[in-house]
Short mmCIF file of C-alpha atoms in Angstrom, two decimals:
data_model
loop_
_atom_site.label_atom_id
_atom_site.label_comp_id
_atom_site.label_asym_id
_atom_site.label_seq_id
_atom_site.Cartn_x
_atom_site.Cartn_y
_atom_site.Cartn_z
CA UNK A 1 0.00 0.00 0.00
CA UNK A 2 0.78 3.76 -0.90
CA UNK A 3 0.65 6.34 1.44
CA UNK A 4 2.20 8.82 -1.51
CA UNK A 5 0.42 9.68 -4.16
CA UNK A 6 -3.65 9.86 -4.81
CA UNK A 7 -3.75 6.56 -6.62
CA UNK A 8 -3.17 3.31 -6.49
CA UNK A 9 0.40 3.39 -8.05
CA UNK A 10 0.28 0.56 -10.84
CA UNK A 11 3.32 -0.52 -11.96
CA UNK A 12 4.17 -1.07 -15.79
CA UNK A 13 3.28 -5.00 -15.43
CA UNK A 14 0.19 -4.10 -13.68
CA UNK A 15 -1.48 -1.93 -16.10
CA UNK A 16 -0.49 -4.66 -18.62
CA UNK A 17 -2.40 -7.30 -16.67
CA UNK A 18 -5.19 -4.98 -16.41
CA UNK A 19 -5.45 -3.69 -19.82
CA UNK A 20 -5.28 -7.65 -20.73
CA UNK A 21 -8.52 -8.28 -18.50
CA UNK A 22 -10.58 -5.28 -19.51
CA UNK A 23 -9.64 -5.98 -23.40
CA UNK A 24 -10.70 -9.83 -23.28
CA UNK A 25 -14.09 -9.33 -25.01
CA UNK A 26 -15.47 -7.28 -27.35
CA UNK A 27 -12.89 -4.14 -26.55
CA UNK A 28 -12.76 -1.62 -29.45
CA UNK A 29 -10.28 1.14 -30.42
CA UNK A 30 -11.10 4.38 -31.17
CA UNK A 31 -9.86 5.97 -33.99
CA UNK A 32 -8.63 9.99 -32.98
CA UNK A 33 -10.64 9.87 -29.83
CA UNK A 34 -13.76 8.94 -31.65
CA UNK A 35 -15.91 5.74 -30.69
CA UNK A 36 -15.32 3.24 -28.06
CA UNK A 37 -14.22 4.22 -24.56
CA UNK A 38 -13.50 7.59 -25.37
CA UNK A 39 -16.94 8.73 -26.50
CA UNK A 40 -18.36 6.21 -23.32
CA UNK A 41 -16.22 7.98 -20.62
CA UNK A 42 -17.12 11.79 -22.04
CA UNK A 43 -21.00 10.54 -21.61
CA UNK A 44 -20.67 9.78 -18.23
CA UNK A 45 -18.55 12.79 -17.22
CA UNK A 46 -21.22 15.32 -18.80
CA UNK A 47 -24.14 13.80 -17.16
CA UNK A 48 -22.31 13.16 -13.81
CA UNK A 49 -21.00 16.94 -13.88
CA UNK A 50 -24.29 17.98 -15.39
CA UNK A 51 -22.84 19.53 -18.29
CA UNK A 52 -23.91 19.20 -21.70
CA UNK A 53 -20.87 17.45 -23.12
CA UNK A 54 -17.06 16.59 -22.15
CA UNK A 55 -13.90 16.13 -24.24
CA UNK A 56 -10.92 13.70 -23.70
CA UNK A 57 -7.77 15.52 -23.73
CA UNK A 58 -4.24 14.27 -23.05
CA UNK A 59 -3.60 16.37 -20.14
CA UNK A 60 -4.91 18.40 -18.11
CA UNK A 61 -2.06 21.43 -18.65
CA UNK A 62 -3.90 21.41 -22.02
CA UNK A 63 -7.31 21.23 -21.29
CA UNK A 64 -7.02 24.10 -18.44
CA UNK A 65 -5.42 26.43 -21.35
CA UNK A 66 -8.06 25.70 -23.74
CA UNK A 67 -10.72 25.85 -21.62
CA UNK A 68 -9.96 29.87 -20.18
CA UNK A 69 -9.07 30.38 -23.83
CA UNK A 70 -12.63 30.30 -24.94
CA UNK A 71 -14.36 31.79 -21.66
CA UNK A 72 -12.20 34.99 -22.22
CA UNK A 73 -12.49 35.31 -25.74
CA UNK A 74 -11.50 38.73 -26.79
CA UNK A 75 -11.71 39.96 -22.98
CA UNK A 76 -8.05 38.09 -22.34
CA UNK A 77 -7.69 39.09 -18.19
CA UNK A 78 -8.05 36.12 -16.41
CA UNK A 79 -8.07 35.78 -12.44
CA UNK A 80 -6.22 33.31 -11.02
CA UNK A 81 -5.17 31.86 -7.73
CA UNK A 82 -1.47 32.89 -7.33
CA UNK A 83 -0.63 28.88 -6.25
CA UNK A 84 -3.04 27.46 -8.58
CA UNK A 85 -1.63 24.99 -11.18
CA UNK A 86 -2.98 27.26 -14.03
CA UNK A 87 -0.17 29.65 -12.93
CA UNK A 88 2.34 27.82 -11.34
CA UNK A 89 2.79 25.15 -12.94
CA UNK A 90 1.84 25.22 -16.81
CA UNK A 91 4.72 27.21 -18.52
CA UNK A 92 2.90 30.55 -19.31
CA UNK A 93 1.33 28.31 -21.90
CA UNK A 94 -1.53 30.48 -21.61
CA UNK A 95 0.35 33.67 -21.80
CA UNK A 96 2.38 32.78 -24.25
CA UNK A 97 0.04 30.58 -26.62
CA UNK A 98 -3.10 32.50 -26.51
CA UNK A 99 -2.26 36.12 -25.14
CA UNK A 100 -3.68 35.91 -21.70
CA UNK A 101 -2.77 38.11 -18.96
CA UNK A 102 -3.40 35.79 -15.81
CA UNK A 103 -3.76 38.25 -12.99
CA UNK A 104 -2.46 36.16 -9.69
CA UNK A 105 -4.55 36.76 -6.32
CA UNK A 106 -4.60 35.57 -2.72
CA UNK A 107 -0.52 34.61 -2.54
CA UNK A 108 0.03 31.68 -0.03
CA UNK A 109 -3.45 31.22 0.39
CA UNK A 110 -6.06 28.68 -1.42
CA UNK A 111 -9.27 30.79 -1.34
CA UNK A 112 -9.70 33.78 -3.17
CA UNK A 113 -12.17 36.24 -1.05
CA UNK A 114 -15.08 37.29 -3.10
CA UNK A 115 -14.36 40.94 -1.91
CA UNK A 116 -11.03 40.67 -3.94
CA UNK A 117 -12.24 39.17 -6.98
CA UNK A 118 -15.17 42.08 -7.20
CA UNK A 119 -12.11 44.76 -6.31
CA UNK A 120 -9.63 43.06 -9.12
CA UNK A 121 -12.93 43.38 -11.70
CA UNK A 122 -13.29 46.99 -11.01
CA UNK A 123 -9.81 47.44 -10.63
CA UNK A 124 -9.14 46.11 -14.37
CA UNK A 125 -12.36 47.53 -15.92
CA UNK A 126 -11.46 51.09 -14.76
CA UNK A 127 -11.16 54.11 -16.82
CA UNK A 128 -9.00 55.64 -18.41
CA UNK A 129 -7.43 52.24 -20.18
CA UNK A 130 -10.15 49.92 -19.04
CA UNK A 131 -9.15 46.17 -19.60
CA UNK A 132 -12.46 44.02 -19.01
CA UNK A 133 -11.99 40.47 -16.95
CA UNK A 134 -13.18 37.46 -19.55
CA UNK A 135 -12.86 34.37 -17.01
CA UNK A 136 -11.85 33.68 -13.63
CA UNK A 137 -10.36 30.08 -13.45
CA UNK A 138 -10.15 28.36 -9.53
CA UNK A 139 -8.60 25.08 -8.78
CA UNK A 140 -9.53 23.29 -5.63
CA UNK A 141 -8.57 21.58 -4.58
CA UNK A 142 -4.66 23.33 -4.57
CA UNK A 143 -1.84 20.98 -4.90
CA UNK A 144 0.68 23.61 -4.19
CA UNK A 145 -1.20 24.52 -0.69
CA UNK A 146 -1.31 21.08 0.92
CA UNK A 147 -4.84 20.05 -0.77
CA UNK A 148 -6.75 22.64 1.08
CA UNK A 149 -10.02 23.05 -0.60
CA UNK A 150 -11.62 26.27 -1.76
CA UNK A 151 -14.24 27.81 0.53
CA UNK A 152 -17.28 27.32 -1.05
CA UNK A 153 -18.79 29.48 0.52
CA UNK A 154 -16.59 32.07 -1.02
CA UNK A 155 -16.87 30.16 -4.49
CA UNK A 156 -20.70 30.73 -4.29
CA UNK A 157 -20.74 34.27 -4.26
CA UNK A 158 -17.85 34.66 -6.69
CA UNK A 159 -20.01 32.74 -9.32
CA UNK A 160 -22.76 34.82 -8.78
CA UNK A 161 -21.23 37.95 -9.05
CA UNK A 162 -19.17 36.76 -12.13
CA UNK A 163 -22.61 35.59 -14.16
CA UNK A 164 -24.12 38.94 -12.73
CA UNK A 165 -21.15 40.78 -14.76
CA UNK A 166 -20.75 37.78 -17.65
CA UNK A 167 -17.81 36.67 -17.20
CA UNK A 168 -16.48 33.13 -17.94
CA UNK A 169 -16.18 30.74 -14.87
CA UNK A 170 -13.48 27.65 -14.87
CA UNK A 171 -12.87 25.24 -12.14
CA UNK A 172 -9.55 23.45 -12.74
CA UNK A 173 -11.02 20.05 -10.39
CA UNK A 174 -8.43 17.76 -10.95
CA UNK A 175 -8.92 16.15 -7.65
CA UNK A 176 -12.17 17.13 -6.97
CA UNK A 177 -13.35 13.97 -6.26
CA UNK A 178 -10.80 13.43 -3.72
CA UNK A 179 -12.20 16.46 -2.38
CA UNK A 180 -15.41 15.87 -1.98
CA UNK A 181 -15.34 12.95 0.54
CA UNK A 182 -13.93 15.08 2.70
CA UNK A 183 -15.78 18.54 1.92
CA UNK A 184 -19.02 16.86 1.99
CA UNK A 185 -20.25 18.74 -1.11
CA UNK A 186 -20.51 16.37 -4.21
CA UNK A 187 -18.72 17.03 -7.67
CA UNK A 188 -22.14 17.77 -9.66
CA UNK A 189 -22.48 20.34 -7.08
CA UNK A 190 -18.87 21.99 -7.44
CA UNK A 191 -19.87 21.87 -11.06
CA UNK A 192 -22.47 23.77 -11.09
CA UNK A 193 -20.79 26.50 -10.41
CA UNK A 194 -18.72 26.83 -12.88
CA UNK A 195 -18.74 26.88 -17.21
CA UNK A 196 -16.52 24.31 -17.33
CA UNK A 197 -14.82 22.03 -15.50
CA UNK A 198 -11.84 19.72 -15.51
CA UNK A 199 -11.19 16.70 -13.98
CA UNK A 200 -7.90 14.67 -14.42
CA UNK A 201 -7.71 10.91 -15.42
CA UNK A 202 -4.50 9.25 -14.27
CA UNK A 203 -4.60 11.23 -10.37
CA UNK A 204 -6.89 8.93 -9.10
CA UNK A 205 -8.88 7.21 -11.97
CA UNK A 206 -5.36 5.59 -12.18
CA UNK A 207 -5.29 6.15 -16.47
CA UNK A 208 -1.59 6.17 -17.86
CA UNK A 209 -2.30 9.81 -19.12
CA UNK A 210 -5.66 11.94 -19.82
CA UNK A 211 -8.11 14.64 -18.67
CA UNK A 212 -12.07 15.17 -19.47
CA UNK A 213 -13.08 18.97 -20.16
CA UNK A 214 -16.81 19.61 -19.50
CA UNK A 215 -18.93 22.15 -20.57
CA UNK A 216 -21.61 23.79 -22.70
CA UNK A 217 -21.71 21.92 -26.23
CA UNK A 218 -20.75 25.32 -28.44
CA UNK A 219 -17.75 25.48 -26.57
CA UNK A 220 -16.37 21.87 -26.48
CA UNK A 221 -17.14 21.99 -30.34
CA UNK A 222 -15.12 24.81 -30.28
CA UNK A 223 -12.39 23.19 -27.74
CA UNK A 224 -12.10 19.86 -30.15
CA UNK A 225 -10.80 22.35 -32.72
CA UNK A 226 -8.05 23.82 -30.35
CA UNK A 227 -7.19 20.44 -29.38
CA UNK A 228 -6.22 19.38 -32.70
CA UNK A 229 -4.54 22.81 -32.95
CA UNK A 230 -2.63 22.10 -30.23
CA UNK A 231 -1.25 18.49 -31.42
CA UNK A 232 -3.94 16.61 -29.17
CA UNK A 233 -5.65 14.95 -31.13
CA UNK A 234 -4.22 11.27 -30.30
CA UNK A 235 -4.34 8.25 -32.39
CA UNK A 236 -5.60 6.10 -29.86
CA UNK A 237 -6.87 6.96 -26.05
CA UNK A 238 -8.74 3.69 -25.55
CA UNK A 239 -6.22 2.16 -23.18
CA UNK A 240 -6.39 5.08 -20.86
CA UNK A 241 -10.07 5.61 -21.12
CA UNK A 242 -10.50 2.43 -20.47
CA UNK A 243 -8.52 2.08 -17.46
CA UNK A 244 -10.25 5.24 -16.17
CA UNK A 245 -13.72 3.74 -16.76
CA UNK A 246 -12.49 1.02 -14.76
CA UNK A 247 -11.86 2.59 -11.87
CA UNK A 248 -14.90 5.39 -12.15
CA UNK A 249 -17.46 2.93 -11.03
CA UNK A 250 -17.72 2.74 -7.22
CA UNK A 251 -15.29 5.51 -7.17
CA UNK A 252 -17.19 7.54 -4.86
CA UNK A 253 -18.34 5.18 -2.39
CA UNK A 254 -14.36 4.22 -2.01
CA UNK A 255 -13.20 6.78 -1.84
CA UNK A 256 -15.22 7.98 1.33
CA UNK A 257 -14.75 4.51 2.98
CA UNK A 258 -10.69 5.82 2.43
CA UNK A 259 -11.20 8.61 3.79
CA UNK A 260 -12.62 7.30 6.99
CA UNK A 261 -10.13 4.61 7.06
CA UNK A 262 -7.35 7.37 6.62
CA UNK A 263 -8.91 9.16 9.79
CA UNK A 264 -9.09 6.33 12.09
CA UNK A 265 -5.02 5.46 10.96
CA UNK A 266 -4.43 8.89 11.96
CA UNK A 267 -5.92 8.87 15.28
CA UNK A 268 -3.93 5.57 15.85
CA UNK A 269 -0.84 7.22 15.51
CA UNK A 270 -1.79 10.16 17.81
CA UNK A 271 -2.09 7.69 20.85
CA UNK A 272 1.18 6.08 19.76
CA UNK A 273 2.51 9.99 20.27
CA UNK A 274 3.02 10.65 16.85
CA UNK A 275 1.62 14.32 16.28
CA UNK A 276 -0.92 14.72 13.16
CA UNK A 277 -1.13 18.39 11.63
CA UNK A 278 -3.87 19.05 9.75
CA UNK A 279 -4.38 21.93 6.92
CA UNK A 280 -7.06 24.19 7.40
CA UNK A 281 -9.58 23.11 4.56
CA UNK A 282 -7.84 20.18 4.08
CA UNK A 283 -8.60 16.87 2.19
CA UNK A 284 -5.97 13.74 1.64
CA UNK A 285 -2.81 14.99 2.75
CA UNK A 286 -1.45 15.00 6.13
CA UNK A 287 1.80 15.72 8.10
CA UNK A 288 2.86 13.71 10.45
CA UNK A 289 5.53 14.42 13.40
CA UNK A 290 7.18 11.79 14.79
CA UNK A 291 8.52 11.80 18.68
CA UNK A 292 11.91 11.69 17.39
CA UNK A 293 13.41 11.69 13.61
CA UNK A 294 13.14 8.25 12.17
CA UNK A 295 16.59 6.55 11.19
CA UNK A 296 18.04 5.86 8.06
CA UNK A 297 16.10 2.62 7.90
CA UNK A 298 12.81 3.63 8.92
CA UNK A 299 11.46 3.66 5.14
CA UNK A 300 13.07 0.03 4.22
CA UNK A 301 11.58 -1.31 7.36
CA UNK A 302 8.36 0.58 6.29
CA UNK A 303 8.55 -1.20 2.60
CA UNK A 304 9.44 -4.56 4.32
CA UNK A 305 6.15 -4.69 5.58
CA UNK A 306 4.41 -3.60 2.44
CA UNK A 307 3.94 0.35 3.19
CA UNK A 308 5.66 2.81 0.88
CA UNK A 309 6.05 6.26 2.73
CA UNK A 310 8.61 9.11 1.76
CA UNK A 311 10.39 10.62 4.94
CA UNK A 312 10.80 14.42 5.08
CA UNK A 313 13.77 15.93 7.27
CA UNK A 314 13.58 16.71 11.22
CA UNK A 315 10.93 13.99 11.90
CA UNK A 316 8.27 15.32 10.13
CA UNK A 317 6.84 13.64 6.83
CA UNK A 318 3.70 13.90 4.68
CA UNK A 319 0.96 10.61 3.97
CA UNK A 320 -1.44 11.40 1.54
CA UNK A 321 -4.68 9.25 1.99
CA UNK A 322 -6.01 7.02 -1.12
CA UNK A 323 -7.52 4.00 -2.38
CA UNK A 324 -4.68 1.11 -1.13
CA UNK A 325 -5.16 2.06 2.75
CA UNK A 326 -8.03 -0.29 2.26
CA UNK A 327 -5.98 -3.02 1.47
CA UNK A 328 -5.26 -3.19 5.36
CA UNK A 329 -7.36 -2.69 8.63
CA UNK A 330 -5.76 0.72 9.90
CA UNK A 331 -5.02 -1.17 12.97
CA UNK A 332 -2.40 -2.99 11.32
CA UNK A 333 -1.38 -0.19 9.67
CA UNK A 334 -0.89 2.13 12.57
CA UNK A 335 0.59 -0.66 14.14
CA UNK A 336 3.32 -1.12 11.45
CA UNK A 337 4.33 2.43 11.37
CA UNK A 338 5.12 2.74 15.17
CA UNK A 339 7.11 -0.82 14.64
CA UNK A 340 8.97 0.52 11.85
CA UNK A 341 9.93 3.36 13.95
CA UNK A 342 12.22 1.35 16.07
#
């Protein structure tokens, strides 16, 4: 078992084996993301997100860029989160691709206030060179702030105020559905909120590669263009669509019997005196603090017993909760971390 990572970690011989079992009978290919599991996955992302169609795309680096493409249009400022993905992490691709300017907000923090997003629109919209906001993009929840999710309350009013004034909504929810079993608040209702939305495949739908892009159908018409544009229009994307079909059913209902397993491995530990800190707002990932800092064998003692941790410095380390802690009661598992300890 994993505690790294948001999915089940297959190896190279394991997504053979799997590929082998899902292709035994009657599997199809597609033929440039048309037909078979690609046009069977998009079907049950738009009616599960509520949307009125979704698009396969290779990654999700692409699908975010295209996606606040088309909500700004000719209005090219775009909010978005300082630490969000979309910023951060993407290359400027949207800067330097499509002539964006992606105005950062809310530095070090996951939530954007509503107050700041109305300030930024006036801000921008201003006389005497008035540049008009087209789309405001939020991720949550934010990989580069510990998973902390969003406020939704704050979300709410920034997606009324932004239809109020017409302006393009995106919600970058790659792991949204990690999110929500710990939020409460389901994905279709996220969603909602929001244009378009993206959710990754290979996070913790456990594909080799891929990311669905939901939305109204004029503009994912208008997004399959771009993606060809852009050099994504694959071959072949049965094998990952597949895989992520796979794991989609249940998903949900695992997910949230993780989550509680994750808690009650977590309170183990704290009576074995190993501190827990938790994020404010925050989902699957957790730091843990150990009474003293764990020798150089602590991890191949770990491994030995068939848990895969990384080991930060000065005793303190991060476990990030997914589908393989069911694999083990979290008894045994809390159990096996204090005995690895020494």
């Amino acid at each position: 078992m994993f505690l790294t990572g948001d999915g089940v970690n297959l190896s190279p011989a394991e997504y053979a084996e799997l590929l082998t079992t899902l292709t035994a009978s009657d599997a199809k290919a597609d033929a440039y993301l048309k037909g078979a599991a690609v046009e069977e996955i998009e079907g049950r992302f738009a009616k599960l997100l509520g949307k009125e169609r979704a698009l396969f795309f290779p990654t999700g680096t692409l699908a975010n860029h295209v996606a606040v493409r088309l909500l700004a249009g000719e209005r090219r400022h775009v909010l978005v989160q300082a630490e969000s993905h979309l910023y951060r992490d993407e290359g400027d691709c949207a800067q330097a691709l499509s002539g964006l300017n992606l105005v950062p907000l809310a530095p070090g923090r996951a939530t954007i206030k509503a107050s700041e997003i109305v300030e930024a629109v006036e801000q921008a919209g201003s006389p005497p060179y008035p540049v008009p906001v087209g789309a405001i993009s939020i991720e949550s929840p934010v990989r580069r702030s510990n998973g902390q999710a969003f406020d939704f309350e704050e979300m709410k009013k920034i997606s009324l105020f932004a239809r109020e004034k017409k302006i393009g909504m995106h919600l970058d929810g790659a792991r949204m559905y990690l999110a929500s079993a710990y939020t409460g608040i389901a994905p279709a209702t996220y969603s909602a909120l929001f244009d378009t939305v993206y959710v990754s495949l290979y996070k913790y739908f456990n594909a080799p590669f891929g990311a669905m892009l939901t939305g109204p159908a004029p503009l994912i018409e208008a997004a399959m263009i771009l993606r060809h544009q852009f050099g994504g229009a694959l071959l072949h994307a049965w094998e990952s669509t597949a895989v992520a079909l796979h794991y989609l059913d249940g998903f949900e209902e695992r997910y949230q019997r993780a989550a509680r397993s994750g808690e009650e491995v977590l309170r183990r530990l704290e009576q074995n005196k190993i501190r827990v800190h938790r994020w404010e707002a925050g989902t699957n990932i957790f730091q843990l603090e150990f009474p003293s800092t764990p020798d150089a064998g602590f991890q191949k003692r770990l491994a030995d017993r068939g848990i895969m941790m990384r080991v930060a410095a000065q005793g303190l380390t991060s476990i990030q909760v997914n589908e393989t802690i069911l694999r083990r009661s979290p008894q045994e598992i809390a159990e096996e971390i204090v005995k690895a300890l020494g």
